[in-house]
Coordinates of C-alpha atoms in Angstrom, one line a residue:
Chain L
M630 CA 111.4 321.4 187.4
N631 CA 109.0 323.7 186.1
E632 CA 106.0 324.1 188.5
D633 CA 103.3 325.0 185.8
V634 CA 100.2 322.8 186.3
V635 CA 99.4 321.0 183.0
I636 CA 96.7 318.6 184.3
K637 CA 94.4 319.6 187.2
T638 CA 91.4 317.6 188.2
D639 CA 89.0 318.3 190.9
K640 CA 86.6 315.7 192.1
L641 CA 86.5 314.1 188.6
T642 CA 83.9 311.3 188.7
K643 CA 82.6 308.8 186.2
R644 CA 79.6 306.6 186.9
F645 CA 78.4 303.7 184.7
G646 CA 74.9 303.2 186.0
N647 CA 75.3 302.3 189.6
F648 CA 79.0 301.5 189.3
I649 CA 81.4 304.3 190.0
A650 CA 84.5 303.8 188.1
T651 CA 86.4 306.9 189.3
N652 CA 85.3 308.6 192.3
E653 CA 86.1 312.2 192.9
I654 CA 89.7 312.1 192.0
S655 CA 91.7 315.4 192.5
F656 CA 95.2 315.9 191.5
E657 CA 97.6 318.1 189.6
V658 CA 100.4 317.2 187.3
Y659 CA 103.2 319.6 186.6
A660 CA 104.9 320.4 183.3
G661 CA 107.8 318.1 182.4
E662 CA 107.2 315.5 185.0
I663 CA 106.8 311.9 184.8
F664 CA 103.5 311.1 186.7
G665 CA 102.9 307.6 187.5
F666 CA 99.2 306.5 187.7
L667 CA 99.1 303.3 189.6
G668 CA 96.3 300.9 190.5
A669 CA 95.3 297.3 190.3
N670 CA 93.3 296.0 187.3
G671 CA 89.9 297.4 187.5
A672 CA 90.8 300.3 189.8
G673 CA 89.6 302.8 187.3
K674 CA 92.9 304.0 185.7
T675 CA 91.7 303.5 182.0
T676 CA 88.5 305.3 182.7
A677 CA 90.3 308.3 184.2
I678 CA 92.8 308.4 181.3
K679 CA 89.9 308.2 178.7
M680 CA 88.2 311.1 180.5
L681 CA 91.5 313.1 180.4
C682 CA 92.0 312.5 176.8
G683 CA 88.4 313.5 175.9
L684 CA 87.2 310.0 174.9
L685 CA 84.7 309.7 177.8
A686 CA 82.6 312.6 179.2
P687 CA 82.8 312.8 183.0
S688 CA 79.7 312.4 185.2
S689 CA 80.8 315.2 187.5
G690 CA 83.8 317.2 188.7
Q691 CA 86.1 319.5 186.8
A692 CA 89.4 319.2 185.0
T693 CA 91.7 321.2 182.7
I694 CA 94.4 319.6 180.4
A695 CA 97.1 322.0 179.1
G696 CA 94.9 324.8 180.3
Y697 CA 91.8 323.6 178.4
D698 CA 88.5 322.7 179.8
I699 CA 87.7 319.1 179.7
Y700 CA 83.9 319.7 178.8
R701 CA 84.1 322.5 176.5
Q702 CA 87.5 322.5 174.8
T703 CA 88.1 318.9 174.0
E704 CA 89.3 319.9 170.5
K705 CA 91.9 322.1 171.9
I706 CA 92.9 319.4 174.2
K707 CA 93.3 316.9 171.6
Q708 CA 95.7 319.1 169.6
N709 CA 98.0 319.1 172.7
I710 CA 98.1 315.5 173.8
G711 CA 99.4 312.2 172.5
Y712 CA 97.7 308.9 173.6
M713 CA 98.9 305.3 173.6
S714 CA 96.2 302.9 174.6
Q715 CA 96.3 299.8 176.4
K716 CA 95.4 297.9 173.2
F717 CA 98.0 297.8 170.6
S718 CA 97.5 301.1 168.8
L719 CA 99.2 300.8 165.4
Y720 CA 97.8 299.3 162.2
E721 CA 99.3 295.9 161.9
D722 CA 98.5 295.6 158.1
L723 CA 100.4 298.8 157.3
T724 CA 104.1 299.0 157.1
V725 CA 106.3 300.8 159.7
M726 CA 106.5 303.9 157.3
E727 CA 102.9 303.9 156.5
N728 CA 102.0 304.0 160.1
I729 CA 104.3 307.0 160.7
R730 CA 103.1 308.8 157.8
F731 CA 99.4 308.2 158.7
F732 CA 99.7 309.4 162.1
G733 CA 101.9 312.2 161.2
G734 CA 99.2 313.1 158.5
I735 CA 96.4 313.1 161.0
Y736 CA 98.2 315.4 163.4
G737 CA 98.6 317.8 160.5
L738 CA 102.4 317.6 160.0
K739 CA 103.6 319.2 156.8
A740 CA 104.9 317.0 154.2
R741 CA 108.6 318.0 154.4
E742 CA 108.4 317.9 158.2
L743 CA 106.8 314.5 158.1
R744 CA 109.5 313.1 155.7
E745 CA 112.2 314.2 158.0
K746 CA 110.6 313.2 161.2
S747 CA 109.9 309.8 159.8
I748 CA 113.5 309.1 158.7
E749 CA 114.7 310.4 162.1
L750 CA 112.3 308.3 163.9
V751 CA 113.2 305.2 162.0
E752 CA 116.9 305.9 162.6
T753 CA 116.5 306.5 166.4
L754 CA 114.5 303.2 166.8
G755 CA 117.1 301.3 164.7
L756 CA 114.3 300.2 162.3
E757 CA 115.9 301.2 159.1
S758 CA 115.8 297.6 157.5
E759 CA 112.3 297.0 158.9
S760 CA 110.8 300.3 157.7
N761 CA 109.0 298.7 154.8
K762 CA 107.9 295.6 156.8
L763 CA 104.3 295.3 157.9
V764 CA 104.0 296.2 161.6
G765 CA 102.4 292.9 162.3
S766 CA 105.6 291.1 161.5
I767 CA 107.9 293.0 163.9
P768 CA 108.5 291.9 167.6
L769 CA 106.1 293.3 170.3
G770 CA 108.8 295.4 171.9
W771 CA 109.5 297.2 168.7
K772 CA 105.9 297.8 168.1
Q773 CA 105.4 299.4 171.6
K774 CA 108.5 301.7 171.0
L775 CA 107.2 302.7 167.6
A776 CA 103.7 303.3 169.1
F777 CA 105.2 305.5 171.7
S778 CA 107.3 307.5 169.0
V779 CA 104.2 307.9 166.9
A780 CA 102.2 309.1 169.9
I781 CA 104.7 311.9 170.4
I782 CA 105.4 312.6 166.7
H783 CA 103.6 315.9 166.8
Q784 CA 105.5 317.2 170.0
P785 CA 102.4 317.2 172.3
K786 CA 102.4 319.0 175.6
I787 CA 101.3 315.8 177.5
V788 CA 101.4 312.2 176.4
F789 CA 99.1 309.7 178.1
L790 CA 100.4 306.2 178.1
D791 CA 98.1 303.4 179.3
E792 CA 100.1 300.5 180.4
P793 CA 102.6 300.8 177.5
T794 CA 104.9 298.0 178.7
G795 CA 102.4 295.2 179.2
G796 CA 103.7 291.9 178.1
V797 CA 107.2 293.3 177.2
D798 CA 110.4 291.7 178.4
P799 CA 112.5 293.6 181.0
I800 CA 115.3 294.8 178.7
T801 CA 112.8 296.3 176.3
R802 CA 110.9 297.8 179.2
R803 CA 114.2 299.5 180.3
Q804 CA 114.8 300.8 176.9
F805 CA 111.3 302.0 176.8
W806 CA 111.7 304.1 179.9
D807 CA 114.9 305.5 178.4
M808 CA 112.7 306.8 175.7
I809 CA 110.2 308.1 178.2
Y810 CA 113.1 310.0 179.9
R811 CA 114.2 311.4 176.6
A812 CA 110.8 312.6 175.7
A813 CA 110.5 314.2 179.3
D814 CA 113.7 315.9 178.7
R815 CA 112.3 317.5 175.7
G816 CA 109.7 319.0 177.7
I817 CA 106.8 316.5 177.2
T818 CA 104.8 315.8 180.4
I819 CA 104.4 312.0 180.9
F820 CA 101.3 310.6 182.4
V821 CA 101.7 306.9 182.5
T822 CA 99.7 304.0 184.0
T823 CA 101.4 300.7 185.1
H824 CA 101.2 297.9 187.4
Y825 CA 104.8 297.2 187.4
M826 CA 106.0 298.4 190.8
D827 CA 109.7 298.7 189.6
E828 CA 108.5 301.0 186.9
A829 CA 106.8 303.2 189.7
E830 CA 110.3 303.9 191.0
Y831 CA 111.2 305.6 187.8
C832 CA 108.4 308.2 188.1
N833 CA 108.8 311.6 189.7
R834 CA 105.6 311.4 191.4
I835 CA 102.9 308.7 191.6
S836 CA 99.4 308.2 192.6
I837 CA 97.9 305.0 193.7
M838 CA 94.3 304.2 192.9
V839 CA 92.1 301.7 194.8
D840 CA 88.4 301.0 193.9
G841 CA 88.3 304.3 192.0
S842 CA 89.8 306.7 194.4
I843 CA 93.2 308.1 194.9
R844 CA 94.6 306.6 198.1
A845 CA 98.1 308.1 197.9
L846 CA 100.0 310.6 196.0
D847 CA 103.6 311.6 196.4
T848 CA 107.1 310.9 195.2
P849 CA 108.1 307.3 195.4
Y850 CA 110.6 308.1 198.2
K851 CA 108.1 309.9 200.4
L852 CA 105.5 307.2 199.9
K853 CA 108.0 304.5 201.1
Q854 CA 108.7 306.6 204.1
Q855 CA 105.0 307.2 204.9
F856 CA 104.2 303.6 204.9
A857 CA 107.4 302.5 206.4
A858 CA 108.1 300.2 203.3
Q859 CA 111.2 298.9 201.7
S860 CA 109.8 298.9 198.2
M861 CA 106.8 300.2 196.2
D862 CA 105.5 296.7 196.1
E863 CA 104.9 296.9 199.9
V864 CA 103.3 300.3 199.7
F865 CA 101.0 299.0 197.0
F866 CA 100.0 295.9 198.8
E867 CA 99.3 297.8 202.0
L868 CA 96.9 300.1 200.2
A869 CA 95.4 297.4 197.9
R870 CA 94.6 295.2 200.9
G871 CA 92.9 298.3 202.4
G872 CA 90.6 298.5 199.4
K873 CA 89.5 294.9 199.7
K874 CA 88.7 295.5 203.4
A875 CA 86.6 298.2 202.6
E876 CA 84.3 296.1 200.3
Chain Y
M104 CA 92.5 318.2 153.7
K105 CA 95.8 316.7 154.6
Q106 CA 94.3 314.6 157.3
F107 CA 91.5 313.5 154.9
K108 CA 94.2 312.4 152.3
A109 CA 96.1 310.4 155.0
F110 CA 92.9 308.7 155.9
V111 CA 91.8 307.7 152.5
Q112 CA 95.2 306.4 151.6
K113 CA 95.2 304.3 154.8
E114 CA 91.8 302.9 153.9
F115 CA 92.8 301.9 150.4
L116 CA 95.9 300.2 151.9
H117 CA 93.7 298.2 154.2
V118 CA 91.5 297.1 151.4
F119 CA 94.5 296.1 149.1
R120 CA 96.4 294.4 152.0
D121 CA 93.5 292.0 152.3
P122 CA 93.1 289.7 149.5
K123 CA 90.1 287.9 151.0
T124 CA 88.2 291.2 151.0
L125 CA 89.3 291.9 147.6
L126 CA 88.1 288.5 146.2
M127 CA 84.8 289.1 147.9
L128 CA 84.5 292.6 146.5
F129 CA 85.1 291.5 142.9
G130 CA 84.4 287.8 142.9
V131 CA 80.8 287.8 144.5
P132 CA 79.3 290.1 141.7
V133 CA 80.8 288.2 138.8
M134 CA 79.7 285.0 140.4
L135 CA 76.2 286.3 140.9
I136 CA 75.7 287.4 137.3
L137 CA 77.1 284.3 135.9
L138 CA 74.9 282.2 138.3
F139 CA 71.7 284.1 137.6
G140 CA 72.6 284.4 133.9
F141 CA 73.3 280.9 133.2
A142 CA 72.4 278.6 135.8
L143 CA 69.6 279.9 137.9
T144 CA 67.3 280.8 135.1
N145 CA 63.6 280.7 135.6
E146 CA 62.9 280.8 131.8
L147 CA 61.3 277.4 130.7
K148 CA 63.2 276.0 127.9
N149 CA 63.3 272.5 126.7
S150 CA 60.5 271.2 129.0
K151 CA 60.0 267.5 128.4
I152 CA 56.5 266.5 127.6
V153 CA 54.6 263.4 126.9
I154 CA 52.0 263.0 124.3
C155 CA 49.2 260.4 124.6
D156 CA 47.7 260.2 121.2
F157 CA 44.4 258.3 120.8
A158 CA 43.4 260.3 117.7
H159 CA 46.3 259.6 115.3
D160 CA 44.6 262.0 112.9
E161 CA 45.5 265.4 111.3
A162 CA 44.8 267.6 114.2
S163 CA 46.8 265.6 116.8
R164 CA 49.8 265.4 114.4
D165 CA 49.6 269.1 113.6
I166 CA 49.4 270.2 117.2
T167 CA 52.2 267.8 118.4
E168 CA 54.4 269.3 115.5
R169 CA 53.6 272.8 116.6
L170 CA 54.4 271.9 120.2
S171 CA 57.8 270.6 119.5
A172 CA 58.7 273.4 117.2
G173 CA 58.7 276.3 119.6
G174 CA 61.9 275.4 121.5
I175 CA 59.9 275.4 124.8
F176 CA 58.8 271.8 124.5
I177 CA 60.5 268.7 123.8
V178 CA 58.3 265.7 123.0
G179 CA 59.9 263.0 125.0
Q180 CA 57.6 260.2 124.6
T181 CA 54.5 259.3 122.7
I182 CA 52.4 256.7 124.4
S183 CA 49.0 255.3 123.7
D184 CA 48.2 253.9 127.1
Y185 CA 46.3 256.3 129.3
T186 CA 47.4 254.5 132.6
K187 CA 51.0 255.1 131.9
I188 CA 50.7 258.8 132.2
E189 CA 51.1 258.9 135.9
E190 CA 54.1 256.5 135.7
T191 CA 56.0 258.8 133.3
F192 CA 55.3 261.7 135.7
K193 CA 56.7 259.7 138.5
A194 CA 59.7 258.6 136.5
G195 CA 60.5 262.4 136.6
N196 CA 61.6 265.1 134.2
I197 CA 58.1 265.3 132.5
K198 CA 56.4 268.6 132.9
L199 CA 53.3 268.1 130.9
A200 CA 51.2 265.3 129.4
I201 CA 49.0 266.1 126.6
L202 CA 46.0 263.8 125.8
F203 CA 44.4 263.8 122.4
P204 CA 41.0 261.7 122.6
A205 CA 40.0 259.5 119.6
G206 CA 38.3 261.2 116.8
L207 CA 39.7 264.6 117.6
Y208 CA 39.7 266.0 114.1
D209 CA 36.2 264.5 113.3
N210 CA 34.6 266.1 116.4
L211 CA 36.3 269.3 115.7
M212 CA 35.0 269.4 112.1
H213 CA 31.5 267.9 112.6
Q214 CA 30.6 268.8 116.1
H215 CA 32.6 272.0 116.2
K216 CA 33.9 270.9 119.5
A217 CA 36.7 268.9 120.8
Q218 CA 38.7 268.4 124.0
V219 CA 42.3 268.2 124.5
R220 CA 43.4 267.4 128.0
I221 CA 46.6 268.9 129.5
I222 CA 48.1 267.3 132.6
A223 CA 50.8 269.3 134.3
D224 CA 53.1 268.5 137.3
A225 CA 52.1 271.2 139.6
S226 CA 54.6 270.5 142.3
D227 CA 56.2 273.8 140.9
P228 CA 53.0 275.7 140.5
N229 CA 54.6 278.6 138.7
S230 CA 56.2 276.6 135.9
A231 CA 53.1 274.5 135.7
A232 CA 51.0 277.6 135.0
T233 CA 53.5 278.9 132.6
L234 CA 53.7 275.8 130.6
T235 CA 50.0 275.0 130.4
G236 CA 49.6 278.7 129.2
Y237 CA 52.2 278.1 126.4
A238 CA 50.4 274.8 125.3
T239 CA 47.0 276.4 125.4
N240 CA 48.4 279.2 123.2
I241 CA 49.7 276.7 120.7
I242 CA 46.5 274.8 120.6
M243 CA 44.6 278.1 120.1
E244 CA 46.8 279.1 117.3
Y245 CA 46.2 275.8 115.5
Q246 CA 42.3 276.4 115.9
R247 CA 42.8 279.9 114.3
D248 CA 44.7 278.6 111.5
L249 CA 41.9 276.0 110.9
L250 CA 39.2 278.8 111.0
K251 CA 41.0 280.7 108.4
E252 CA 40.0 278.0 106.0
A253 CA 36.4 277.7 107.3
E254 CA 35.6 281.3 107.9
M255 CA 33.6 282.2 111.1
P256 CA 31.3 285.2 111.1
M257 CA 32.8 286.7 114.3
Q258 CA 35.9 286.2 116.2
I259 CA 38.1 288.0 118.7
I260 CA 41.8 287.4 118.2
P261 CA 43.8 288.7 121.2
E262 CA 47.1 290.1 120.0
I263 CA 49.6 289.9 122.7
R264 CA 52.8 292.0 122.7
M265 CA 55.4 291.8 125.3
L266 CA 56.7 295.2 125.8
Y267 CA 60.4 296.1 126.8
N268 CA 61.3 292.4 126.8
P269 CA 59.8 290.6 124.0
E270 CA 61.7 287.5 124.4
L271 CA 60.7 287.2 128.0
K272 CA 64.2 286.9 129.1
G273 CA 65.0 286.5 132.8
A274 CA 68.0 288.8 132.7
T275 CA 65.9 291.9 132.6
N276 CA 64.5 290.9 135.9
F277 CA 67.7 289.7 137.8
V278 CA 70.4 292.0 136.6
P279 CA 68.8 295.0 138.4
G280 CA 68.4 292.8 141.3
V281 CA 71.8 291.5 141.4
M282 CA 73.0 295.1 141.1
A283 CA 71.0 296.2 144.1
L284 CA 72.2 293.1 146.0
V285 CA 75.9 293.6 145.2
L286 CA 75.8 297.3 146.0
M287 CA 74.0 296.6 149.4
L288 CA 76.2 293.6 150.3
I289 CA 79.5 295.3 149.7
C290 CA 78.7 298.9 151.1
V291 CA 76.8 297.7 154.2
L292 CA 79.1 294.9 155.0
M293 CA 82.3 296.4 154.4
T294 CA 81.8 299.7 156.1
S295 CA 80.3 298.2 159.2
V296 CA 83.0 295.6 159.5
S297 CA 85.9 298.1 158.8
I298 CA 84.6 300.6 161.4
V299 CA 84.0 297.9 164.0
R300 CA 87.4 296.5 163.4
E301 CA 89.0 299.7 164.5
K302 CA 86.9 299.6 167.6
E303 CA 87.9 296.1 168.2
L304 CA 91.6 296.7 167.8
G305 CA 91.5 299.8 169.9
T306 CA 92.8 302.0 167.1
M307 CA 89.5 303.9 167.2
D308 CA 90.3 305.3 170.6
I309 CA 93.6 306.6 169.2
L310 CA 91.8 308.2 166.4
L311 CA 89.1 309.8 168.6
A312 CA 91.9 311.1 170.9
S313 CA 93.6 312.8 167.9
P314 CA 92.5 316.2 166.7
V315 CA 90.8 314.5 163.7
N316 CA 87.1 315.1 163.4
P317 CA 85.3 311.9 164.0
F318 CA 83.0 312.5 161.0
L319 CA 86.2 312.7 158.9
V320 CA 87.0 309.1 160.1
I321 CA 83.7 308.0 159.0
I322 CA 83.6 309.7 155.7
S323 CA 87.1 308.5 154.7
K324 CA 86.0 305.0 155.5
A325 CA 83.2 305.2 153.0
I326 CA 85.3 306.7 150.2
P327 CA 87.2 303.5 149.2
Y328 CA 84.0 301.5 149.2
L329 CA 82.2 304.0 147.2
F330 CA 85.0 304.0 144.7
L331 CA 85.1 300.1 144.6
S332 CA 81.5 299.9 144.4
I333 CA 81.3 302.1 141.2
I334 CA 84.0 299.9 139.6
N335 CA 81.9 296.9 140.5
L336 CA 78.8 298.5 139.1
I337 CA 80.6 299.2 135.8
A338 CA 81.8 295.6 135.8
I339 CA 78.3 294.2 136.4
L340 CA 76.9 296.5 133.7
L341 CA 79.6 295.3 131.1
L342 CA 79.1 291.7 132.0
S343 CA 75.4 291.8 131.5
T344 CA 75.3 293.9 128.4
T345 CA 78.0 291.8 126.6
L346 CA 77.2 288.3 128.0
L347 CA 73.5 288.5 128.7
D348 CA 72.4 291.1 126.2
M349 CA 70.9 293.3 128.8
P350 CA 69.9 296.6 127.2
I351 CA 70.6 300.0 128.8
R352 CA 67.8 302.2 127.1
G353 CA 68.0 305.0 129.3
S354 CA 70.7 307.5 130.4
I355 CA 73.7 305.8 131.8
L356 CA 74.7 309.0 133.8
L357 CA 71.2 308.9 135.5
L358 CA 71.8 305.2 136.2
L359 CA 75.2 305.9 137.7
G360 CA 73.7 308.7 139.8
E361 CA 71.0 306.7 141.1
S362 CA 73.5 303.8 142.0
I363 CA 75.6 306.1 143.8
L364 CA 72.5 307.3 145.7
L365 CA 71.9 303.7 146.7
I366 CA 75.6 303.3 147.6
I367 CA 75.3 306.2 150.0
T368 CA 72.2 304.7 151.5
A369 CA 74.0 301.5 152.0
L370 CA 77.0 303.2 153.5
S371 CA 74.9 305.0 156.0
L372 CA 73.2 301.7 157.0
G373 CA 76.6 300.2 157.5
L374 CA 77.6 303.1 159.6
L375 CA 74.5 302.6 161.7
I376 CA 75.2 298.9 162.1
S377 CA 78.8 299.7 163.2
N378 CA 77.6 302.1 165.8
V379 CA 75.3 299.4 167.3
V380 CA 77.4 296.4 167.4
Q381 CA 80.8 295.7 169.1
S382 CA 82.5 292.9 167.3
Q383 CA 83.2 292.1 163.6
Q384 CA 81.2 289.1 163.7
A385 CA 78.3 290.8 165.0
A386 CA 78.6 293.4 162.3
M387 CA 78.9 290.7 159.5
L388 CA 76.0 288.8 160.9
T389 CA 73.7 291.9 161.3
S390 CA 74.7 293.0 157.8
M391 CA 74.0 289.6 156.3
M392 CA 70.7 289.0 158.1
G393 CA 69.5 292.7 158.2
M394 CA 70.4 293.5 154.6
L395 CA 71.1 290.6 152.5
V396 CA 67.9 288.6 153.3
P397 CA 65.4 291.4 153.0
T398 CA 67.1 292.5 149.9
M399 CA 66.6 289.1 148.3
L400 CA 63.1 288.7 149.6
F401 CA 61.6 292.1 149.2
T402 CA 63.2 293.5 146.1
G403 CA 60.9 291.7 143.8
F404 CA 63.4 290.2 141.7
L405 CA 63.1 286.7 143.0
F406 CA 59.4 286.9 144.3
P407 CA 56.8 289.2 142.9
I408 CA 55.9 291.7 145.7
E409 CA 52.4 292.1 144.3
N410 CA 51.7 288.3 145.3
M411 CA 52.7 288.9 148.9
P412 CA 50.2 289.5 151.7
V413 CA 49.6 293.2 152.4
A414 CA 51.6 293.2 155.5
L415 CA 54.7 292.0 153.6
Q416 CA 54.0 294.5 150.9
V417 CA 54.1 297.2 153.4
I418 CA 57.2 295.8 154.9
S419 CA 58.9 295.8 151.5
N420 CA 58.6 299.5 151.3
I421 CA 61.3 300.0 154.0
V422 CA 63.8 298.0 151.9
P423 CA 66.0 300.5 150.1
A424 CA 67.0 298.0 147.3
K425 CA 63.2 297.7 146.3
W426 CA 63.1 301.3 145.3
Y427 CA 66.4 301.1 143.5
Y428 CA 65.2 298.1 141.7
T429 CA 62.2 299.9 140.3
I430 CA 64.4 302.8 139.3
V431 CA 67.0 300.6 137.5
K432 CA 64.4 298.7 135.6
A433 CA 62.8 301.9 134.5
I434 CA 66.0 303.2 133.3
M435 CA 67.6 300.2 131.8
I436 CA 64.7 298.4 130.4
K437 CA 62.1 301.0 129.6
G438 CA 64.5 303.8 128.9
L439 CA 62.7 306.3 131.1
G440 CA 64.2 309.5 132.4
I441 CA 64.1 311.2 135.8
A442 CA 60.5 312.5 135.3
A443 CA 59.3 308.9 135.6
I444 CA 61.2 307.9 138.7
W445 CA 61.5 311.1 140.8
K446 CA 59.2 309.7 143.4
E447 CA 61.4 306.6 143.9
T448 CA 64.5 308.7 143.9
M449 CA 63.0 311.0 146.6
V450 CA 62.1 307.9 148.9
L451 CA 65.6 306.7 148.6
A452 CA 67.1 310.0 149.3
G453 CA 64.8 310.4 152.2
M454 CA 65.8 307.1 153.6
T455 CA 69.5 308.1 153.1
I456 CA 69.2 311.3 155.0
L457 CA 67.2 309.7 157.8
L458 CA 69.9 307.0 158.2
L459 CA 72.6 309.4 158.1
L460 CA 71.0 311.5 160.8
I461 CA 70.3 308.5 163.2
S462 CA 73.8 307.1 162.8
F463 CA 75.5 310.5 163.2
K464 CA 73.5 311.0 166.3
K465 CA 74.4 307.6 167.6
F466 CA 77.9 308.1 166.7
K467 CA 78.3 311.4 168.7
R468 CA 76.8 309.5 171.6
R469 CA 79.5 307.0 171.6
L470 CA 82.0 309.6 172.1
E471 CA 80.5 310.4 175.6

């Protein structure tokens, strides 16, 4: 694995009034790795991801994404990342093809490149017969896969996935992770949040957030050793319980 | 530029994929024009009156004939019992009662003085005032014609000319009003709703995380509505000139230019609303209450602003449609050029710039 750091944060903090959503989080993500960003609902994952994507300005702390500063170079950052939000992120009243063309268009793909890409993408997903159907009419699993493909259509350095497999059946989730692996093989760094602990096992390294802070960060294997746990589930419960006690 | 094209295409697709929006876009203006044109007219035609004639002489007959000849009054009943007048009013649809006392013509000829009583149903004060005015005019006319025969040494004959709208048609008043209303409605409502929808669906996050300039997102949202509003405007103008005989005496180009200015004002208002509210319903309500109602009340096409209390007159100045209404009337009806309306144009342009500044500032803050 390449040891280049593509995401580096130092005491990154976001406050909303008196509420601290993310509290001095510091971590590094290496190029080409699949980094799992775990935490219970409300632990501050989405806030952190939004800061890293340049959607939210941090209250304090430092961070660089693909070598660009999170405060001053958000435009550069945006050119180098892909983002798939927690909410469904395609237009339901546009067809599969129109969605691909639109997102390809806003990432500045050239007309020929876009045409080739969209045909290739539809083929890989097996959506040839659906390509002229409205996205609203295709099953959720397909939508999520399509949304992921669209998020990496411009070959970003890093892609941020905010709970990409929420509400999707296990088989589709498996297929989705196959896609994530293929993207990682092509050199795209994956930053993914989830609260499915089996998915955590698929990641190269994971961090676990509790109440806005990162409580653990390592490979799934080492974390299990550290907490003397059989599965990631146990590790997570151990940490999450600690969070509730602290309150 | 490629990004811009992709965006505008997408926005048009949204509009055309949504039949309800399309129906509203093009149905509402046509409906309003037809409604105001044919149903909701404030012209007083064919008002029923009752004549109570005790005179039965030359004068009362002549005046009655003149009253029923103009097309304004229809003599519904002739009665000769004074006490029945109130009954006929209560029975409804009688607007005026005209009472000729006995010996009307004799008094007029010999005492040079005679009285005619006009009783009006003033539950609608405006039409009561207008109708008594019409009736008085007709009686005065009769008197003048009489005087021609028996020449008087001195007299003043007021000659009244109704400029720009000699037939006193209501269309000249409400067509500009409907134009203002429709442009405000479509632009404010549609832009605010379509931007808030992206926020609600979460696609706004994706757009903001992409390298697209946020202002491009906003501007490309406005383009389809600008385009559709111009089509709408042309439809309104065609309908009102052909069906309602509305004149366009001034320059059509100037009219279009001023309309585009109002459209931009409305679009920036929609943008501002979309920055403040979080849901599509809220956007719709704010646009309706915040725009539609003031536009109806304070533009002057339903209620004359000059008759309002000073406080309301002052408030009416912040309604963009009011200025547009003045401009459109000047161009369409009076045929005036830019020299006559540059002040109103400046006010409108100033408002637009201010609104754009505020909403761009607000929008930037949203990103942080």
